[in-house]
Every structure is written in C-alpha cells, then in structure tokens.
CSV table of C-alpha atoms and ligand atoms in Angstrom, one decimal:
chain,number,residue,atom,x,y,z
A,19,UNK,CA,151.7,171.1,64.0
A,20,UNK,CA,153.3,168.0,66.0
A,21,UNK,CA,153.1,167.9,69.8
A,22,UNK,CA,156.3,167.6,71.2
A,23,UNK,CA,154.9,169.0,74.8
A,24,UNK,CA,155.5,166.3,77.5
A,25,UNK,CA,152.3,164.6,78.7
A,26,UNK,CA,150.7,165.9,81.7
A,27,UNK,CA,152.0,162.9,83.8
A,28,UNK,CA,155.2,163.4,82.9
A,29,UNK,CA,155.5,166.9,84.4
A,30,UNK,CA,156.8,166.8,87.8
A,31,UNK,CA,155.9,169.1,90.2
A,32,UNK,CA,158.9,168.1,92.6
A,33,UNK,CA,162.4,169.5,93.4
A,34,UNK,CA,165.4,167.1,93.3
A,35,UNK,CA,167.2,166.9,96.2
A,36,UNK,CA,170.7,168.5,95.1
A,37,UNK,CA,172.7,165.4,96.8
A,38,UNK,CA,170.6,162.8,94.9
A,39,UNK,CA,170.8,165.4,91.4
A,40,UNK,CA,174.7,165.2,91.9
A,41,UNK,CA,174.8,161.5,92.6
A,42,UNK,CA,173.1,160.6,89.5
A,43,UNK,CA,174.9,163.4,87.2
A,44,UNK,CA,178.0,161.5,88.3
A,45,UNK,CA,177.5,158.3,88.3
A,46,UNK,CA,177.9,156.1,84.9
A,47,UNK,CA,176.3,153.2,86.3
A,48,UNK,CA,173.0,153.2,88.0
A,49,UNK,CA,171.4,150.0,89.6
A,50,UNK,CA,167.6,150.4,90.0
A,51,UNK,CA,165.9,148.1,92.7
A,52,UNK,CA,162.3,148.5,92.7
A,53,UNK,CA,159.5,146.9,94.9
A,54,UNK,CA,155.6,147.4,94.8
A,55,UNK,CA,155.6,150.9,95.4
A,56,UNK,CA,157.2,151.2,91.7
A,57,UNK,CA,153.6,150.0,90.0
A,58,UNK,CA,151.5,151.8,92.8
A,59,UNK,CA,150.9,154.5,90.5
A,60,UNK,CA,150.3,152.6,87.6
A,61,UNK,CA,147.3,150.7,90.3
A,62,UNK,CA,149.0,147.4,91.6
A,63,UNK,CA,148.0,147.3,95.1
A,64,UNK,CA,151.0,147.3,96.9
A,65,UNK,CA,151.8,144.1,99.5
A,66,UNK,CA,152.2,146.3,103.0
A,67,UNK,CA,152.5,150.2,103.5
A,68,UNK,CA,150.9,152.6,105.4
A,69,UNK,CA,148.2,153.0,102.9
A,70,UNK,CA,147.1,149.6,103.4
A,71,UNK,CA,148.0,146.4,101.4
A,72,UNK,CA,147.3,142.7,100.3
A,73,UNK,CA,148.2,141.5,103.2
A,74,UNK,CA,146.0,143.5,105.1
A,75,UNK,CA,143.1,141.8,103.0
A,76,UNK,CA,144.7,138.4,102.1
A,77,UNK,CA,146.8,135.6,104.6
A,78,UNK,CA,150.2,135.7,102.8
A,79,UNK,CA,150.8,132.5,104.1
A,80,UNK,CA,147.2,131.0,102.9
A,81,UNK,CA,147.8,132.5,99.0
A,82,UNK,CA,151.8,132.9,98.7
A,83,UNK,CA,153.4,129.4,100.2
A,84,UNK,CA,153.6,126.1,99.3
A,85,UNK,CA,151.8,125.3,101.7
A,86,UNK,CA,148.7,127.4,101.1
A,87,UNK,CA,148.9,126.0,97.4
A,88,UNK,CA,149.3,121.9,98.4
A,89,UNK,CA,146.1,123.2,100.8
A,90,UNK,CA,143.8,124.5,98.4
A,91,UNK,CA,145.4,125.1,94.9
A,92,UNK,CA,141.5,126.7,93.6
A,93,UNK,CA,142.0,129.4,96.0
A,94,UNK,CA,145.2,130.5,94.8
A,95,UNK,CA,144.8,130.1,91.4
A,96,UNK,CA,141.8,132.5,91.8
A,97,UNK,CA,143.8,135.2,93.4
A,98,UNK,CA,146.5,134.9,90.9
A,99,UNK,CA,144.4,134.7,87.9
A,100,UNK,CA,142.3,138.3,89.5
A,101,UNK,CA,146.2,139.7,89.3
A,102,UNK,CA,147.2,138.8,85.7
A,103,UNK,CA,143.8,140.2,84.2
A,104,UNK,CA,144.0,143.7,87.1
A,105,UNK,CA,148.0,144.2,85.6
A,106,UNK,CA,147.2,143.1,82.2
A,107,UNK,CA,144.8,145.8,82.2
A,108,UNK,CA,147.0,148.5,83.8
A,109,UNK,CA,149.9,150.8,82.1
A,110,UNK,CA,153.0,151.7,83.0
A,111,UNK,CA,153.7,154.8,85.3
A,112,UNK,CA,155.9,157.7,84.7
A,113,UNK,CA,158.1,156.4,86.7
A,114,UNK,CA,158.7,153.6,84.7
A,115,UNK,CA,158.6,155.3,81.7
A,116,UNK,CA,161.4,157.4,83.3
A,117,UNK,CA,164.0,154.9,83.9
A,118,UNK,CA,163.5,153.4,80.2
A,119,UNK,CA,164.0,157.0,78.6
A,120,UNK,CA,167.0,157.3,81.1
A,121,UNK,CA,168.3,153.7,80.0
A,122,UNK,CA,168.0,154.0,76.3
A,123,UNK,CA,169.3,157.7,76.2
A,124,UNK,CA,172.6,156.7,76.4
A,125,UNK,CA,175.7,157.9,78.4
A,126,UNK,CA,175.0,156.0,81.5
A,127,UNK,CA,174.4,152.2,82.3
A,128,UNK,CA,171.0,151.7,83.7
A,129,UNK,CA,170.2,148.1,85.1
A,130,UNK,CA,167.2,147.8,87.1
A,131,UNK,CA,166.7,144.7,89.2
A,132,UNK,CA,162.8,143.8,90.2
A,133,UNK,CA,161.1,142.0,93.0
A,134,UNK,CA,157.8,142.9,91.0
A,135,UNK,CA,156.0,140.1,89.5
A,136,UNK,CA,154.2,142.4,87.0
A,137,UNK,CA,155.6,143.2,83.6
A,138,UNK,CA,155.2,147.3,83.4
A,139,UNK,CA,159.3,148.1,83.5
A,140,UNK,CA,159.1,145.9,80.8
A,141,UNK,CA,156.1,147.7,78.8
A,142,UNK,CA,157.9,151.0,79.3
A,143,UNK,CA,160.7,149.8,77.1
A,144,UNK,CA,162.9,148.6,79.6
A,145,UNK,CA,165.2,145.6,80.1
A,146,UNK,CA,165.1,143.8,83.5
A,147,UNK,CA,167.9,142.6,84.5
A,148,UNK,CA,166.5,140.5,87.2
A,149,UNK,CA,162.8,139.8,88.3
A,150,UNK,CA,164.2,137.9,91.7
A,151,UNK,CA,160.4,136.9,92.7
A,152,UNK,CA,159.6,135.6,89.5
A,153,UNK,CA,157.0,136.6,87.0
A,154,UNK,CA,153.1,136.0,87.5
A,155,UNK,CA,152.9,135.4,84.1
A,156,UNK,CA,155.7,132.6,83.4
A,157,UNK,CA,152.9,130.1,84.3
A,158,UNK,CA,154.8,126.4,84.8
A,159,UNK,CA,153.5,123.2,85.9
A,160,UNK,CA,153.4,122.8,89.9
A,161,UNK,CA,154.6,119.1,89.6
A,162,UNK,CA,157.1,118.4,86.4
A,163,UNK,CA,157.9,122.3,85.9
A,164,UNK,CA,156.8,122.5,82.3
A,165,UNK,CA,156.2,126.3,80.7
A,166,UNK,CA,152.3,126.3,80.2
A,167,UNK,CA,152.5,128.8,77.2
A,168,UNK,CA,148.6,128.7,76.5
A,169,UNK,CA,147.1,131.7,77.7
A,170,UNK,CA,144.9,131.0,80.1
A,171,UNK,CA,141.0,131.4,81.3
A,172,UNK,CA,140.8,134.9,83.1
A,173,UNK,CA,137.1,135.6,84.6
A,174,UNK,CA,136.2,138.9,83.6
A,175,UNK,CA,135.4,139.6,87.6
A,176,UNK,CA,137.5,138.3,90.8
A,177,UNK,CA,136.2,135.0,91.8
A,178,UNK,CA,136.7,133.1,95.0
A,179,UNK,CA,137.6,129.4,93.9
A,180,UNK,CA,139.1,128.6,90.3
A,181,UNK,CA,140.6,125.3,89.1
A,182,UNK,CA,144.2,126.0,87.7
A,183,UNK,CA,145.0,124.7,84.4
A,184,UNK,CA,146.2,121.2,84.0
A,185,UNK,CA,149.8,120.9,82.5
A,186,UNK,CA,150.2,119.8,79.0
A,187,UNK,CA,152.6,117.0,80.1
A,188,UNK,CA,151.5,115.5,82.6
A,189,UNK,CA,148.0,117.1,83.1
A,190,UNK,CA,148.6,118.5,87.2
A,191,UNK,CA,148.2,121.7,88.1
A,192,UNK,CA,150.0,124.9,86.5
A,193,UNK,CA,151.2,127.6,88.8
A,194,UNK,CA,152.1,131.4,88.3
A,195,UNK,CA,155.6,131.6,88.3
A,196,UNK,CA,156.1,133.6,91.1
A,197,UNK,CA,158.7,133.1,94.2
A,198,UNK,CA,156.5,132.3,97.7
A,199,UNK,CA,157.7,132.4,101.1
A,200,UNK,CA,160.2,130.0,101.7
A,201,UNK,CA,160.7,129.2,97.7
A,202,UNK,CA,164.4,129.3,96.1
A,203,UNK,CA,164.5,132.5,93.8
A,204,UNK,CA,165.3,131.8,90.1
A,205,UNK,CA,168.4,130.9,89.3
A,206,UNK,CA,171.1,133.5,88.6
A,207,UNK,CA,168.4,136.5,89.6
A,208,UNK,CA,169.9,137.2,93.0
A,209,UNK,CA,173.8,136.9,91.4
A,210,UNK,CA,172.9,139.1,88.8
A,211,UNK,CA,171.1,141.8,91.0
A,212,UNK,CA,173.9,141.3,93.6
A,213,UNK,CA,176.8,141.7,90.7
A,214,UNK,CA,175.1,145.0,89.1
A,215,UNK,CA,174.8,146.5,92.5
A,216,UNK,CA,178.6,145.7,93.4
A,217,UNK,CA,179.4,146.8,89.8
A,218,UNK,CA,177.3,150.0,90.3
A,219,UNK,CA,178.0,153.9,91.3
A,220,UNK,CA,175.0,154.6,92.8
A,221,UNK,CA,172.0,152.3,93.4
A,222,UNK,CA,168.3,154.0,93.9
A,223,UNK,CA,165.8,151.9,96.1
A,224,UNK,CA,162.4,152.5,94.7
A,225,UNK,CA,159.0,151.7,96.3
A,226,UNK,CA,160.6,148.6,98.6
A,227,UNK,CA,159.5,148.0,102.5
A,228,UNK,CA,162.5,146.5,102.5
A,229,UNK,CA,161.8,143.4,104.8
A,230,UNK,CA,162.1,140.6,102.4
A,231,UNK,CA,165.4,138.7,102.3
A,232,UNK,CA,167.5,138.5,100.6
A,233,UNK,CA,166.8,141.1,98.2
A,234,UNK,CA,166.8,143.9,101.2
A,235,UNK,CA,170.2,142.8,102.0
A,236,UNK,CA,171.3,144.0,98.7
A,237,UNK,CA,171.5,147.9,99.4
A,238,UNK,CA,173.4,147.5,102.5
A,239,UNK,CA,175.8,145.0,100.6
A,240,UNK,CA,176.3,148.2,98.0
A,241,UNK,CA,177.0,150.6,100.4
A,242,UNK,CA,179.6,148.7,102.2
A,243,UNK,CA,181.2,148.3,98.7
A,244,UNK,CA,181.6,152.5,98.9
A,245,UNK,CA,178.2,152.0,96.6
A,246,UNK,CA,176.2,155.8,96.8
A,247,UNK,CA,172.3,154.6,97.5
A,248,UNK,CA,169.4,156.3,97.9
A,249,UNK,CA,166.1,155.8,98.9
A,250,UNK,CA,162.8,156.6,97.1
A,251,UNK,CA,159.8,156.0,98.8
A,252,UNK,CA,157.0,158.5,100.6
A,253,UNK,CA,157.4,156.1,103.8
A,254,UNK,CA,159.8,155.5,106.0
A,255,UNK,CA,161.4,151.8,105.8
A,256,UNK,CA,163.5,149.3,107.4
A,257,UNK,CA,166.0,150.3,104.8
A,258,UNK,CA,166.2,154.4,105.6
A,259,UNK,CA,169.1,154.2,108.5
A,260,UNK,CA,171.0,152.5,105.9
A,261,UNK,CA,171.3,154.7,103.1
A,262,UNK,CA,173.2,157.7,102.0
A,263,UNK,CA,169.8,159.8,100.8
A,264,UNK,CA,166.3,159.4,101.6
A,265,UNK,CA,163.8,161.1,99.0
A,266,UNK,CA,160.1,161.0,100.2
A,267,UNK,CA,158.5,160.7,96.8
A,268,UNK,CA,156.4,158.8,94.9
A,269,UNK,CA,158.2,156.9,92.0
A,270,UNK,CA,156.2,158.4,89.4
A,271,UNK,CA,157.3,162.0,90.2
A,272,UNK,CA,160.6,161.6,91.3
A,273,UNK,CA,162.0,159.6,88.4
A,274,UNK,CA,160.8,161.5,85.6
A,275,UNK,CA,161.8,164.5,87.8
A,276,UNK,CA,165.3,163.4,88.3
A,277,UNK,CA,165.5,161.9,84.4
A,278,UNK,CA,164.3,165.7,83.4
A,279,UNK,CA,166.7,167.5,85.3
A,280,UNK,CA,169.5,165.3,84.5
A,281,UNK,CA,168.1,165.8,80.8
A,282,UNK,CA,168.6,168.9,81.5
A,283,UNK,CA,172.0,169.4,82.6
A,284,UNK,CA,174.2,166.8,81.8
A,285,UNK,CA,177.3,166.0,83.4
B,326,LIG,C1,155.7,153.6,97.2
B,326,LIG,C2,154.7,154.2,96.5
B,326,LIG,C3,154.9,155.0,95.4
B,326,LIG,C4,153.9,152.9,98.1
B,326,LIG,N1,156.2,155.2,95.1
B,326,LIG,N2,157.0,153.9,96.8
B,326,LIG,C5,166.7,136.5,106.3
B,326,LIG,C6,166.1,137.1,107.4
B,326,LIG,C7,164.8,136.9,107.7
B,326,LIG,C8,163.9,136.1,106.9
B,326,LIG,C9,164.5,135.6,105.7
B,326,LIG,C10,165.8,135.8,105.4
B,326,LIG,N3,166.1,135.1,104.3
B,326,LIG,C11,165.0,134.6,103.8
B,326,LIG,C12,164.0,134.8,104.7
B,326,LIG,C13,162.6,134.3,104.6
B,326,LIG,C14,161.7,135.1,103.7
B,326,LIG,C15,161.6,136.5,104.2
B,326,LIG,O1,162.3,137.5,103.8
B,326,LIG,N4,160.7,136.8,105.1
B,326,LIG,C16,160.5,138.1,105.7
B,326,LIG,C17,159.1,138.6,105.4
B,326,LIG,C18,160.9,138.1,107.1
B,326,LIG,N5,162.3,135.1,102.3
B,326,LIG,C19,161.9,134.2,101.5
B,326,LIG,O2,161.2,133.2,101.8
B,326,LIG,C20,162.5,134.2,100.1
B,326,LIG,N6,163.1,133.0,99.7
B,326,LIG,C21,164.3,132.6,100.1
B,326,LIG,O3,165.0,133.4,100.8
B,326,LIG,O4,164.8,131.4,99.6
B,326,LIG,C22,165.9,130.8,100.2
B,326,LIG,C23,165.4,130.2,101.5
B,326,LIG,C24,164.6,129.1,101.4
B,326,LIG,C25,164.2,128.5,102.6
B,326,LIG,C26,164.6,129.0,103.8
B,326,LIG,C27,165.4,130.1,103.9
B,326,LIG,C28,165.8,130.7,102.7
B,326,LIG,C29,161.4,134.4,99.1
B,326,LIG,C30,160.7,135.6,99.2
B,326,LIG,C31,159.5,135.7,98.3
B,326,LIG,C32,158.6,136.9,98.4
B,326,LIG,N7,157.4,136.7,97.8
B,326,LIG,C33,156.5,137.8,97.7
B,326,LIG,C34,155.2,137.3,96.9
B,326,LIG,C35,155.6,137.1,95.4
B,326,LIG,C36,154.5,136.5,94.7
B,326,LIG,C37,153.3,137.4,94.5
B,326,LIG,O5,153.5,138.5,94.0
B,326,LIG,O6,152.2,137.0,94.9
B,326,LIG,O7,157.1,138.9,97.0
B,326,LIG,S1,156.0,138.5,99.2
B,326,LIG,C38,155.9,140.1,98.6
B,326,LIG,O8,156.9,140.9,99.3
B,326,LIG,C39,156.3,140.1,97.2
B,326,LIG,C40,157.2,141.2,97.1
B,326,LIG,O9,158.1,141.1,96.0
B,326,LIG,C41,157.9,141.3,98.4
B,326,LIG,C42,158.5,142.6,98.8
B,326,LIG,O10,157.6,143.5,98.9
B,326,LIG,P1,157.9,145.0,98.4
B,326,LIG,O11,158.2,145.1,97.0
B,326,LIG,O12,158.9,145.6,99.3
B,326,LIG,O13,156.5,145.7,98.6
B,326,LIG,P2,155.8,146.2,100.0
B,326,LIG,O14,154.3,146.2,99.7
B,326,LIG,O15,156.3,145.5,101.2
B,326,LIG,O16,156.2,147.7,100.1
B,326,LIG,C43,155.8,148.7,99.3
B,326,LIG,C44,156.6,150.0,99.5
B,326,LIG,O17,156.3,150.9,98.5
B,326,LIG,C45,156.3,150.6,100.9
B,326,LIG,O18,157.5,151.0,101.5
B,326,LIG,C46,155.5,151.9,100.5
B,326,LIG,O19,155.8,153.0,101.3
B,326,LIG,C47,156.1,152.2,99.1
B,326,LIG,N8,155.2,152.9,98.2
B,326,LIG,N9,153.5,153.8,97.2
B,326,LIG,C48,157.2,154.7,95.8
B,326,LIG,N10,153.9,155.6,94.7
C-alpha cells in the first residue's frame, strides 16, 4: 500500500484569507522575502520578537560588527561556530517545504530572496535567489578573503571562547560569511532581490521585523511599483502600515495552507 497521505506537519489547520488566496491565484510571479521568523519553526532562534530573541541574550554589537570581531575574534567565532552545528542539526519547516513544492510545480515564478544566513530554503529544494546577509557557512578569510572550504572544528556543546580557523593562505583568522552591522551586503544580492520584487505580481513578507535596511525598504519599493504585498508574520511589524494584506500566521501553517488551497484550485 504506498502512503500518499500528507505528513502531519503539512496539514494546516488555518483559513486563507480570501484577498491573500486571490492575490496569489492571480499572480504569475511571486517574490518571497523571508527573515528569521521563516526558520522559527524549524528552531533557529529568531534575532528580536515578542517571544524573545538573540539579542535579548547576546550584544549585537559585541558578536555581529567589525568591531566586536577586531575586539575579541574567539568570542565570535564561538557563537558562530554554536550556530552552524544548532542549524546543521535542524530541518526545514513546512513552510519552507511549501514554497519549494509551489516553485517547482510549475505555472508560476517563485523567487524567494533571504536575509537568513541558514541554509533550510535551500534543503527544502529551493533556489535562493538572494541570501542579502550572507551565509554562515561560506566561511572566508577575515584578512585576504580567501573561501576556507575545510569544514571546520564544531564542539559538540556551545562554548564560550574558540579560536577561529587560520586561513590557508595567509594563515589569519577565517570568518563566517555573514553580513554585520555596518558591512556592504554581497554584491549583486540587494540588485537581484530589488529587480525580482519590481519584476514581481505580488511579493509575500515572511517572518521579517522589518527594521534592517536596506532589505526593509524593499516591500515599500514594490508596492509603490503597483506591486500587491502581503505580510506573514503572528506580530505586528514596522512593515504592517505598508502593506496591502496582513496575515497573522506562522510561516509553517500559512504557506503550506496557501500552496494547498492554491493546489487546490488553480487559476
Ligand atoms: C515569525 C515566526 C514564525 C517569529 N513565522 N514569523 C537605513 C536606515 C537606518 C539604518 C540603516 C539604513 N541603512 C543601513 C542602516 C544600518 C543597518 C541597519 O539597518 N540598522 C537598523 C537595525 C537600524 N544596516 C546595515 O548595517 C546593513 N549594511 C548596510 O546597509 O551596508 C551599507 C552601509 C554601510 C555602512 C553604512 C551605511 C550603509 C547590514 C545589515 C546586516 C544585518 N545583519 C544581521 C546579522 C547577520 C549575521 C548573523 O546572522 O549573525 O542580520 S542582524 C539580524 O537582523 C540578521 C537578520 O538577517 C536581520 C533581520 O532580522 P529579521 O530577519 O527581520 O529577524 P527578526 O528577529 O528581527 O524578526 C523576526 C520576525 O519573525 C518577527 O517579526 C517575528 O514576529 C516573526 N516570527 N516567529 C513567521 N513562526
């Protein structure tokens, strides 16, 4: 007997708001920007939010800046290297696993543009077209900027203090390859997430506070191009005035709700 029955996490529970149902049924191409909230569900700890965050624990400014780096590099590197073994461990969520069955069913253009560092969109099967913070995994050396492609030494639990690996090259420090305050994004991500949301018929905003720039400018930018966008997030935001449609929801029941019903009926 084969199980074709969905898995239990892919069953959502919730309605789909007719406006946001109708949106997406019409639209042929669909920018996706996601933030933290996206992997929440999946058990990335989110940055801020009213359920608490890193930066409630950690000094963004101590362990995501330059300057907290040039300060104490074996600090860092331990936080970093307790992220890449926590998402390394984790799976993607339903609601990633949404957007890549939405994306590779055909019909409609899906392009989903990350500030997540993690790799889960990814892991679900999707293509990203942009990860505008970087990628904690794209390790690179802090001083020439040569790709450190050895894996590196995870401790099995978080420490406080870890040396970074030395560089291959020209044996300083290597860094996660992640965007800090204050850091130039990498090249072409912004264009190419700006572009796809100028380009696009309706652009969701998944799981983002919404207060780092420039990537929060970017669903304002879409609606004044006549761009239909919508909100995803349980919370309210700095981006919810701006939108066309707010949907308080959780990314991993709203997505595979609105994939299903769109599955559904198509346009
Ligand atoms: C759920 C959920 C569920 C929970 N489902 N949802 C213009 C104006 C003002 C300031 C600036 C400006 N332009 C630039 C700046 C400075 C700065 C900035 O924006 N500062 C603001 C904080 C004020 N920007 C920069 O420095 C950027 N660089 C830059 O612009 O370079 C050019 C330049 C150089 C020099 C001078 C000026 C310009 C770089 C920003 C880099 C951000 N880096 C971080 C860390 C990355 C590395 C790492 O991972 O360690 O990126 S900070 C952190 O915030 C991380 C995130 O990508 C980013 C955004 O967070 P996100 O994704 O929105 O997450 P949260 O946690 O904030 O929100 C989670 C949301 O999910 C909440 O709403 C929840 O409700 C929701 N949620 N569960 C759906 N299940």
């Amino acid at each position: 007997m084969t199980n074709s029955a969905p898995q239990p996490t892919d069953v959502s529970p919730i309605e789909v708001p007719t406006a946001v149902r109708e949106a997406a049924r019409a639209a042929r191409r669909v920018t996706v920007l996601t933030g933290a909230g996206m992997s929440a569900e999946s058990g990335v700890p989110t940055f801020r939010g009213a359920k608490g965050g890193l930066w409630e624990e950690f000094d963004p400014m101590t362990l995501a800046s330059q300057r907290g780096w040039d300060a104490d590099p074996d600090l860092v590197w331990a936080w970093y290297a307790w992220r890449i073994g926590l998402v390394r461990a984790l799976e993607p969520n339903a609601g990633h696993r949404a957007l890549a069955r939405w994306a590779n069913g055909g019909g409609v253009e899906v392009r989903i543009a990350t500030q997540n560092v993690d790799d889960l969109h990814e892991r679900a099967g999707s293509e990203v077209l942009a990860h505008v913070h970087g990628d904690l995994f794209a390790l690179r050396c802090s001083v020439c900027g040569a790709p450190f492609e050895d894996e590196p030494e995870i401790p099995a639990e978080p420490v406080q203090r870890l040396e970074p690996p030395l560089c291959g090259e020209c044996g300083e420090y290597v860094r996660p390859g992640v965007v800090w305050f204050g850091g130039m994004l990498p090249e072409g991500a912004f264009d190419a997430a700006l572009d796809a949301c100028l380009d696009a018929d309706l652009v969701l905003v998944v799981g983002t506070s919404g207060i780092v720039y420039p990537f929060a400018s970017l669903p304002d930018i879409a609606r004044g191009h006549g761009v239909t966008v919508v909100e995803i997030n349980p919370e309210d935001t700095d981006l919810s005035s701006g939108v066309d449609h707010v949907w308080r929801a959780t990314a991993a029941t709203a997505l595979p709700a609105l994939v299903e019903a769109l599955e559904a009926d198509p346009a």
